[in-house]
Amino acid sequence: MTLPTAQGARMLPGANGGVEWSPIAVDPELGVSYAINLHQPMTYHVESSAYPQGKLWLGGAFKVIPSEQQSGNITAVDYNTGKIRWQAKTPQPMIGGILATAGGLVFAGEGNGRFRAYDSRNGKVLWTFNAGAGVNAPPSSYAVDGKQYVVVAAGGNVQLDYKRAIISSPSRWNEGEWAITAAHPRRHGRACPGHPRLSRGRPARKAWMPATSAGMTSA
């Protein structure tokens, strides 16, 4: 293990770790686990600083290396062999979580507001929706009257300073979270675009899409 120095010791994947707190997902039919990851080259410095009385204190500092690119990725790993099946790179480090469905889809969000569905077998992007704020929460799935839905909060992230949701109406909401709910309207077997809307009682954005890979197209 490399110890921090006054000049700074290089560390990778960075202070946040490779996966951080983001929960992984598993597809038992394929024998694959899916994780979203952070690639953040940094240097770890020892610095003299006063103890801040009960607050986070590291006795040093983690600093981003400006000359090196930060990024993220989704990695699909065969949990029987430990080998990587596929990877999908993203322009920013990923944090929040990932969801795999029995319909052959993987859902994950990005700090730039994109929420995407991928083919669980090969990582191909099948559908994209922009929430307008960082999608940095674990997606979930549920069913009502036999119809499957996927929902995720989109409120940004303070840890990586991803865009927070700013809601101008009603006036008492200055900052909060959107909730993206996606479902398949089953119109001629094709996905049809929805119209994002803000609900006064429950902030929400809707985007229609199928809960299986059949008939999906990237947006």
CSV table of C-alpha atoms in Angstrom, one decimal:
chain,number,residue,atom,x,y,z
A,1,MET,CA,0.0,0.0,0.0
A,2,THR,CA,1.3,3.4,-1.0
A,3,LEU,CA,1.3,5.9,1.8
A,4,PRO,CA,0.2,9.6,1.3
A,5,THR,CA,3.0,12.2,1.0
A,6,ALA,CA,3.2,15.9,1.2
A,7,GLN,CA,3.8,16.0,-2.6
A,8,GLY,CA,0.9,13.6,-3.2
A,9,ALA,CA,0.8,9.9,-3.9
A,10,ARG,CA,-1.1,8.9,-7.1
A,11,MET,CA,-4.1,6.7,-6.4
A,12,LEU,CA,-6.5,5.0,-8.7
A,13,PRO,CA,-9.5,4.4,-9.1
A,14,GLY,CA,-9.6,7.3,-6.6
A,15,ALA,CA,-10.8,8.3,-3.1
A,16,ASN,CA,-14.3,7.2,-3.8
A,17,GLY,CA,-13.2,3.7,-4.8
A,18,GLY,CA,-14.2,1.7,-7.9
A,19,VAL,CA,-17.9,1.2,-7.0
A,20,GLU,CA,-18.4,3.3,-3.9
A,21,TRP,CA,-21.8,2.7,-2.3
A,22,SER,CA,-23.7,2.0,-5.5
A,23,PRO,CA,-25.5,-1.4,-5.3
A,24,ILE,CA,-24.9,-3.9,-8.0
A,25,ALA,CA,-27.4,-6.0,-9.9
A,26,VAL,CA,-27.5,-9.7,-10.9
A,27,ASP,CA,-29.0,-11.6,-13.8
A,28,PRO,CA,-29.2,-15.3,-12.6
A,29,GLU,CA,-30.3,-16.5,-16.1
A,30,LEU,CA,-27.1,-15.1,-17.7
A,31,GLY,CA,-24.9,-15.7,-14.6
A,32,VAL,CA,-23.8,-12.1,-14.8
A,33,SER,CA,-23.4,-9.3,-12.2
A,34,TYR,CA,-23.5,-5.6,-13.2
A,35,ALA,CA,-21.8,-2.7,-11.5
A,36,ILE,CA,-21.4,1.0,-12.2
A,37,ASN,CA,-17.9,2.3,-11.6
A,38,LEU,CA,-15.8,5.4,-11.0
A,39,HIS,CA,-12.4,6.1,-12.7
A,40,GLN,CA,-10.9,9.1,-10.9
A,41,PRO,CA,-7.2,9.5,-10.9
A,42,MET,CA,-6.1,11.4,-7.8
A,43,THR,CA,-3.3,12.2,-5.5
A,44,TYR,CA,-3.4,11.7,-1.8
A,45,HIS,CA,-1.7,14.4,0.3
A,46,VAL,CA,-0.7,14.6,3.9
A,47,GLU,CA,-1.6,18.1,5.1
A,48,SER,CA,-1.5,19.7,8.5
A,49,SER,CA,-5.0,20.8,9.5
A,50,ALA,CA,-6.8,21.4,12.8
A,51,TYR,CA,-9.3,18.9,14.0
A,52,PRO,CA,-12.8,20.2,13.1
A,53,GLN,CA,-14.6,19.0,16.2
A,54,GLY,CA,-16.7,16.1,15.3
A,55,LYS,CA,-16.7,16.6,11.5
A,56,LEU,CA,-15.0,14.6,8.8
A,57,TRP,CA,-11.3,14.8,9.2
A,58,LEU,CA,-8.8,13.0,7.0
A,59,GLY,CA,-5.5,14.5,8.1
A,60,GLY,CA,-4.8,15.2,4.5
A,61,ALA,CA,-6.5,15.8,1.1
A,62,PHE,CA,-7.5,14.0,-2.1
A,63,LYS,CA,-6.9,16.0,-5.2
A,64,VAL,CA,-8.0,15.4,-8.8
A,65,ILE,CA,-5.2,15.1,-11.4
A,66,PRO,CA,-6.2,17.8,-13.9
A,67,SER,CA,-4.2,16.2,-16.8
A,68,GLU,CA,-5.9,12.8,-16.5
A,69,GLN,CA,-9.4,12.1,-17.6
A,70,GLN,CA,-12.2,11.0,-15.3
A,71,SER,CA,-14.8,8.6,-16.5
A,72,GLY,CA,-17.2,5.9,-15.5
A,73,ASN,CA,-18.4,2.6,-16.9
A,74,ILE,CA,-20.9,-0.2,-16.5
A,75,THR,CA,-19.1,-3.6,-16.2
A,76,ALA,CA,-20.8,-6.9,-16.7
A,77,VAL,CA,-18.9,-9.8,-15.0
A,78,ASP,CA,-19.5,-13.5,-15.4
A,79,TYR,CA,-19.7,-14.4,-11.7
A,80,ASN,CA,-18.9,-18.1,-12.4
A,81,THR,CA,-15.6,-17.3,-14.1
A,82,GLY,CA,-14.8,-13.7,-13.0
A,83,LYS,CA,-14.3,-12.6,-16.6
A,84,ILE,CA,-15.7,-9.4,-18.0
A,85,ARG,CA,-18.5,-10.0,-20.5
A,86,TRP,CA,-18.8,-6.3,-21.6
A,87,GLN,CA,-18.2,-2.7,-20.6
A,88,ALA,CA,-20.0,0.5,-21.5
A,89,LYS,CA,-18.0,3.7,-20.9
A,90,THR,CA,-19.6,6.9,-19.7
A,91,PRO,CA,-18.1,10.4,-19.9
A,92,GLN,CA,-18.4,10.9,-16.1
A,93,PRO,CA,-17.8,8.8,-13.0
A,94,MET,CA,-21.0,6.8,-12.2
A,95,ILE,CA,-22.6,6.7,-8.8
A,96,GLY,CA,-26.1,5.6,-7.8
A,97,GLY,CA,-26.8,2.0,-8.7
A,98,ILE,CA,-28.0,-0.3,-11.4
A,99,LEU,CA,-31.0,-2.5,-12.1
A,100,ALA,CA,-31.3,-5.7,-14.2
A,101,THR,CA,-34.7,-7.1,-15.3
A,102,ALA,CA,-35.8,-10.5,-16.4
A,103,GLY,CA,-36.7,-9.0,-19.7
A,104,GLY,CA,-33.0,-8.7,-20.7
A,105,LEU,CA,-32.5,-5.0,-19.7
A,106,VAL,CA,-30.1,-3.2,-17.5
A,107,PHE,CA,-30.9,0.4,-16.3
A,108,ALA,CA,-28.5,3.0,-15.0
A,109,GLY,CA,-28.3,6.8,-14.8
A,110,GLU,CA,-25.5,9.3,-15.2
A,111,GLY,CA,-24.6,12.6,-13.6
A,112,ASN,CA,-25.4,14.5,-16.8
A,113,GLY,CA,-29.0,13.5,-16.5
A,114,ARG,CA,-29.1,10.6,-18.9
A,115,PHE,CA,-31.1,7.5,-17.8
A,116,ARG,CA,-30.5,4.6,-20.1
A,117,ALA,CA,-31.6,1.0,-20.8
A,118,TYR,CA,-28.9,-1.4,-22.1
A,119,ASP,CA,-29.1,-4.9,-23.6
A,120,SER,CA,-28.0,-7.1,-20.7
A,121,ARG,CA,-26.2,-9.5,-23.0
A,122,ASN,CA,-23.9,-7.0,-24.8
A,123,GLY,CA,-24.3,-3.5,-23.3
A,124,LYS,CA,-25.9,-2.0,-26.4
A,125,VAL,CA,-27.8,1.2,-25.6
A,126,LEU,CA,-31.5,0.6,-26.3
A,127,TRP,CA,-33.2,3.7,-24.9
A,128,THR,CA,-32.2,7.1,-23.4
A,129,PHE,CA,-34.1,9.7,-21.5
A,130,ASN,CA,-32.7,13.0,-20.1
A,131,ALA,CA,-34.0,13.9,-16.7
A,132,GLY,CA,-32.5,17.4,-16.5
A,133,ALA,CA,-30.6,16.5,-13.3
A,134,GLY,CA,-28.2,13.9,-12.2
A,135,VAL,CA,-29.7,10.4,-12.1
A,136,ASN,CA,-27.6,9.2,-9.1
A,137,ALA,CA,-29.9,6.8,-7.3
A,138,PRO,CA,-30.6,3.0,-7.7
A,139,PRO,CA,-33.4,2.3,-10.1
A,140,SER,CA,-36.2,0.1,-8.9
A,141,SER,CA,-39.0,-2.0,-10.6
A,142,TYR,CA,-42.5,-2.8,-9.6
A,143,ALA,CA,-45.7,-4.0,-11.2
A,144,VAL,CA,-49.3,-2.7,-11.1
A,145,ASP,CA,-52.2,-4.7,-12.7
A,146,GLY,CA,-49.7,-6.8,-14.6
A,147,LYS,CA,-47.7,-3.9,-16.1
A,148,GLN,CA,-44.1,-3.5,-15.1
A,149,TYR,CA,-42.7,-0.1,-14.3
A,150,VAL,CA,-39.1,1.2,-13.6
A,151,VAL,CA,-38.6,4.2,-11.4
A,152,VAL,CA,-35.6,6.2,-10.3
A,153,ALA,CA,-35.0,9.5,-8.5
A,154,ALA,CA,-33.1,12.2,-10.3
A,155,GLY,CA,-31.8,14.8,-7.9
A,156,GLY,CA,-28.1,15.0,-8.6
A,157,ASN,CA,-25.3,14.2,-6.2
A,158,VAL,CA,-23.4,16.4,-3.8
A,159,GLN,CA,-20.4,14.1,-3.4
A,160,LEU,CA,-19.5,14.4,-7.1
A,161,ASP,CA,-21.2,17.8,-7.6
A,162,TYR,CA,-23.7,16.6,-10.2
A,163,LYS,CA,-26.5,18.8,-11.2
A,164,ARG,CA,-29.3,19.0,-8.7
A,165,ALA,CA,-33.0,19.3,-9.7
A,166,ILE,CA,-34.2,22.9,-9.5
A,167,ILE,CA,-38.0,23.1,-9.4
A,168,SER,CA,-39.6,26.6,-9.9
A,169,SER,CA,-43.2,25.6,-9.3
A,170,PRO,CA,-44.7,25.6,-6.7
A,171,SER,CA,-42.6,28.4,-5.3
A,172,ARG,CA,-41.8,26.6,-2.0
A,173,TRP,CA,-39.7,24.0,-3.9
A,174,ASN,CA,-36.3,25.5,-4.7
A,175,GLU,CA,-34.4,22.3,-4.9
A,176,GLY,CA,-35.5,18.7,-4.9
A,177,GLU,CA,-35.7,15.5,-6.9
A,178,TRP,CA,-37.5,14.3,-10.0
A,179,ALA,CA,-38.9,10.8,-10.1
A,180,ILE,CA,-38.7,9.2,-13.5
A,181,THR,CA,-41.3,6.5,-14.1
A,182,ALA,CA,-41.1,4.4,-17.2
A,183,ALA,CA,-43.5,1.8,-18.6
A,184,HIS,CA,-44.6,0.2,-21.8
A,185,PRO,CA,-48.0,1.4,-23.2
A,186,ARG,CA,-48.0,-1.5,-25.6
A,187,ARG,CA,-49.0,0.5,-28.6
A,188,HIS,CA,-48.5,-1.8,-31.6
A,189,GLY,CA,-45.6,-3.4,-29.7
A,190,ARG,CA,-43.4,-0.3,-30.0
A,191,ALA,CA,-42.1,2.2,-27.5
A,192,CYS,CA,-43.8,5.5,-27.8
A,193,PRO,CA,-42.3,8.8,-26.5
A,194,GLY,CA,-43.8,10.2,-23.4
A,195,HIS,CA,-44.2,13.9,-22.3
A,196,PRO,CA,-42.3,14.7,-19.1
A,197,ARG,CA,-44.6,16.4,-16.7
A,198,LEU,CA,-44.3,17.9,-13.2
A,199,SER,CA,-46.9,16.8,-10.8
A,200,ARG,CA,-47.8,19.4,-8.2
A,201,GLY,CA,-48.1,16.9,-5.3
A,202,ARG,CA,-45.3,14.5,-6.3
A,203,PRO,CA,-42.5,15.9,-8.5
A,204,ALA,CA,-42.2,13.4,-11.4
A,205,ARG,CA,-41.1,13.0,-14.9
A,206,LYS,CA,-42.6,10.2,-17.1
A,207,ALA,CA,-41.0,8.5,-20.1
A,208,TRP,CA,-42.7,5.6,-21.8
A,209,MET,CA,-40.6,2.6,-22.8
A,210,PRO,CA,-41.0,-1.1,-22.8
A,211,ALA,CA,-39.9,-3.3,-19.9
A,212,THR,CA,-38.3,-5.9,-22.3
A,213,SER,CA,-35.8,-5.4,-25.0
A,214,ALA,CA,-38.3,-6.3,-27.8
A,215,GLY,CA,-39.1,-3.3,-30.0
A,216,MET,CA,-36.7,-0.9,-28.2
A,217,THR,CA,-34.8,1.7,-30.1
A,218,SER,CA,-32.2,4.1,-28.9
A,219,ALA,CA,-33.1,7.8,-28.5
